Amino acid sequence: MNETLYQARRFLVTGLMIFTCLLLQMGALPKLKLGIVMPNLMVILTSTAGFMRSQKQGMLMGFFCGIALDLFSSQVFGYYALIYLLIGSLNGLFRHLFFGDDLKMPLAMIAASDLLYGLMIYISAFFLHGNREFLFYLLNIMIPEAVYTGVISLILYPLIYRIYRWMQEDKQRRRSLG
């Protein structure tokens, strides 16, 4: 029974994190654009779940973040789900490099994930449709967005880390009680 309660609580907390980031990304962040870029909170959530928890958790977080975006902003359902699922999976491969609250590795992984996201968007939305202006896209969209996402992750990552640590401590406490 305790394990079921823990799973339900984790599911609820994860859903709330996705919902909150979705609301911020679609509501508040467009007003905070720098030029034409804004931070990608879904990349932060997906990357963090991958390298902090596991490849499977990264894939699940990525899939549900992508589905949430697909529901509200995609013309092709499953487009973002696939992209974020891949990002979560790749981040999960680096789980063994994760060391608690050290910010260097998470910041690098989140920025690299945002660059990968930008590359996948460029290939699928621009390159395959004849736009060969990769250098322009890289310098004006991909790199600035990765930097902006990295800066925002300095604020958001410690919060996500504390939430995951709280859930893990709660699980261990419940197991020790019986």
Short mmCIF file of C-alpha atoms in Angstrom, two decimals:
data_model
loop_
_atom_site.label_atom_id
_atom_site.label_comp_id
_atom_site.label_asym_id
_atom_site.label_seq_id
_atom_site.Cartn_x
_atom_site.Cartn_y
_atom_site.Cartn_z
CA MET A 1 0.00 0.00 0.00
CA ASN A 2 2.82 2.42 0.84
CA GLU A 3 4.44 1.87 -2.57
CA THR A 4 1.13 2.61 -4.31
CA LEU A 5 0.75 5.82 -2.32
CA TYR A 6 4.31 6.84 -3.18
CA GLN A 7 3.71 6.16 -6.89
CA ALA A 8 0.48 8.18 -6.84
CA ARG A 9 2.19 11.07 -5.07
CA ARG A 10 5.11 11.00 -7.53
CA PHE A 11 2.69 10.94 -10.46
CA LEU A 12 0.77 13.90 -9.04
CA VAL A 13 3.91 15.94 -8.32
CA THR A 14 5.30 15.20 -11.79
CA GLY A 15 2.01 16.19 -13.39
CA LEU A 16 1.98 19.44 -11.43
CA MET A 17 5.54 20.22 -12.53
CA ILE A 18 4.64 19.62 -16.18
CA PHE A 19 1.42 21.66 -15.89
CA THR A 20 3.19 24.55 -14.14
CA CYS A 21 6.01 24.66 -16.69
CA LEU A 22 3.51 24.43 -19.55
CA LEU A 23 1.53 27.37 -18.17
CA LEU A 24 4.69 29.42 -17.71
CA GLN A 25 6.07 28.49 -21.12
CA MET A 26 2.87 29.33 -22.97
CA GLY A 27 1.66 32.20 -20.79
CA ALA A 28 4.36 34.20 -19.02
CA LEU A 29 7.55 33.42 -20.93
CA PRO A 30 6.43 34.81 -24.31
CA LYS A 31 6.32 38.19 -22.54
CA LEU A 32 9.93 37.68 -21.40
CA LYS A 33 11.39 36.96 -24.83
CA LEU A 34 14.85 38.26 -25.56
CA GLY A 35 14.64 39.10 -29.23
CA ILE A 36 12.91 36.08 -30.70
CA VAL A 37 13.98 33.49 -28.13
CA MET A 38 12.65 32.37 -24.78
CA PRO A 39 13.81 29.66 -22.37
CA ASN A 40 12.54 26.13 -22.83
CA LEU A 41 11.24 24.91 -19.47
CA MET A 42 10.20 21.55 -20.90
CA VAL A 43 13.81 20.85 -21.88
CA ILE A 44 14.85 21.65 -18.30
CA LEU A 45 12.26 19.24 -16.86
CA THR A 46 13.02 16.47 -19.35
CA SER A 47 16.80 16.72 -19.07
CA THR A 48 16.66 16.82 -15.29
CA ALA A 49 14.44 13.74 -15.08
CA GLY A 50 16.82 11.86 -17.37
CA PHE A 51 20.16 12.51 -15.74
CA MET A 52 18.86 12.77 -12.18
CA ARG A 53 16.51 9.76 -12.11
CA SER A 54 16.97 7.34 -15.04
CA GLN A 55 16.73 6.91 -18.78
CA LYS A 56 13.20 5.53 -18.40
CA GLN A 57 12.10 8.47 -16.21
CA GLY A 58 13.66 10.89 -18.70
CA MET A 59 11.78 9.27 -21.56
CA LEU A 60 8.49 9.35 -19.64
CA MET A 61 8.95 12.98 -18.60
CA GLY A 62 9.91 13.88 -22.16
CA PHE A 63 6.94 12.03 -23.62
CA PHE A 64 4.44 13.72 -21.31
CA CYS A 65 6.04 17.16 -21.70
CA GLY A 66 5.87 16.66 -25.46
CA ILE A 67 2.26 15.46 -25.37
CA ALA A 68 1.32 18.54 -23.33
CA LEU A 69 2.93 20.79 -25.94
CA ASP A 70 1.39 18.78 -28.79
CA LEU A 71 -2.07 19.31 -27.31
CA PHE A 72 -1.69 23.08 -27.33
CA SER A 73 0.76 24.07 -30.03
CA SER A 74 1.54 21.38 -32.59
CA GLN A 75 -0.07 20.76 -35.94
CA VAL A 76 1.25 17.19 -35.96
CA PHE A 77 0.28 15.27 -32.83
CA GLY A 78 3.27 13.42 -31.41
CA TYR A 79 5.87 15.75 -32.95
CA TYR A 80 7.06 17.25 -29.66
CA ALA A 81 6.45 14.00 -27.79
CA LEU A 82 9.03 12.25 -29.97
CA ILE A 83 11.57 15.07 -29.70
CA TYR A 84 11.33 15.34 -25.92
CA LEU A 85 11.29 11.54 -25.50
CA LEU A 86 14.62 11.38 -27.36
CA ILE A 87 16.06 14.20 -25.24
CA GLY A 88 15.00 12.43 -22.03
CA SER A 89 16.47 9.16 -23.23
CA LEU A 90 19.82 10.71 -24.13
CA ASN A 91 20.04 12.50 -20.79
CA GLY A 92 19.34 9.24 -19.00
CA LEU A 93 22.51 7.81 -20.53
CA PHE A 94 24.46 10.30 -18.39
CA ARG A 95 22.87 9.30 -15.08
CA HIS A 96 26.17 7.89 -13.83
CA LEU A 97 27.73 11.39 -14.08
CA PHE A 98 25.15 13.00 -11.81
CA PHE A 99 26.50 14.17 -8.44
CA GLY A 100 23.84 15.80 -6.27
CA ASP A 101 23.55 19.54 -6.25
CA ASP A 102 26.66 20.33 -8.33
CA LEU A 103 25.42 22.70 -11.05
CA LYS A 104 28.13 22.25 -13.70
CA MET A 105 26.97 18.96 -15.21
CA PRO A 106 23.24 19.72 -15.10
CA LEU A 107 23.77 23.15 -16.67
CA ALA A 108 25.91 21.65 -19.44
CA MET A 109 23.39 18.85 -20.08
CA ILE A 110 20.43 21.23 -20.17
CA ALA A 111 22.20 23.63 -22.57
CA ALA A 112 23.30 20.72 -24.79
CA SER A 113 19.76 19.33 -24.72
CA ASP A 114 18.38 22.69 -25.80
CA LEU A 115 20.86 22.80 -28.67
CA LEU A 116 19.79 19.28 -29.66
CA TYR A 117 16.14 20.37 -29.46
CA GLY A 118 16.93 23.33 -31.74
CA LEU A 119 18.76 21.06 -34.18
CA MET A 120 15.84 18.62 -34.36
CA ILE A 121 13.40 21.50 -34.91
CA TYR A 122 15.64 22.96 -37.61
CA ILE A 123 15.97 19.66 -39.46
CA SER A 124 12.28 18.75 -39.28
CA ALA A 125 10.72 22.19 -39.73
CA PHE A 126 13.20 24.06 -41.92
CA PHE A 127 15.88 21.94 -43.60
CA LEU A 128 13.46 19.32 -44.93
CA HIS A 129 11.37 22.15 -46.38
CA GLY A 130 14.26 23.66 -48.32
CA ASN A 131 15.60 26.22 -45.83
CA ARG A 132 19.39 25.86 -45.80
CA GLU A 133 20.14 28.83 -43.51
CA PHE A 134 21.57 26.70 -40.70
CA LEU A 135 24.23 29.18 -39.61
CA PHE A 136 21.62 31.93 -39.26
CA TYR A 137 19.35 29.61 -37.25
CA LEU A 138 22.26 28.43 -35.08
CA LEU A 139 23.54 31.93 -34.26
CA ASN A 140 20.21 33.72 -33.90
CA ILE A 141 17.95 31.09 -32.36
CA MET A 142 19.68 27.91 -31.16
CA ILE A 143 22.61 29.37 -29.22
CA PRO A 144 20.71 32.31 -27.67
CA GLU A 145 17.89 29.97 -26.60
CA ALA A 146 20.36 27.48 -25.11
CA VAL A 147 22.04 30.27 -23.14
CA TYR A 148 18.70 31.68 -21.95
CA THR A 149 17.50 28.20 -20.98
CA GLY A 150 20.77 27.63 -19.13
CA VAL A 151 20.38 30.87 -17.18
CA ILE A 152 16.79 30.00 -16.22
CA SER A 153 17.91 26.49 -15.25
CA LEU A 154 20.15 28.07 -12.59
CA ILE A 155 16.89 29.09 -10.89
CA LEU A 156 14.66 26.15 -11.81
CA TYR A 157 17.11 23.24 -11.45
CA PRO A 158 17.72 23.63 -7.68
CA LEU A 159 13.95 23.65 -7.15
CA ILE A 160 13.47 20.48 -9.20
CA TYR A 161 16.43 18.89 -7.39
CA ARG A 162 14.83 19.63 -4.00
CA ILE A 163 11.48 18.20 -5.15
CA TYR A 164 13.12 14.97 -6.36
CA ARG A 165 15.20 14.72 -3.19
CA TRP A 166 12.07 15.25 -1.05
CA MET A 167 10.24 12.49 -2.95
CA GLN A 168 13.20 10.11 -2.55
CA GLU A 169 13.55 10.86 1.18
CA ASP A 170 9.80 10.39 1.62
CA LYS A 171 10.01 7.01 -0.12
CA GLN A 172 12.91 5.90 2.10
CA ARG A 173 11.17 7.14 5.25
CA ARG A 174 8.00 5.21 4.35
CA ARG A 175 10.01 2.05 3.67
CA SER A 176 11.79 2.28 7.02
CA LEU A 177 8.46 2.70 8.84
CA GLY A 178 7.08 -0.49 7.47
#
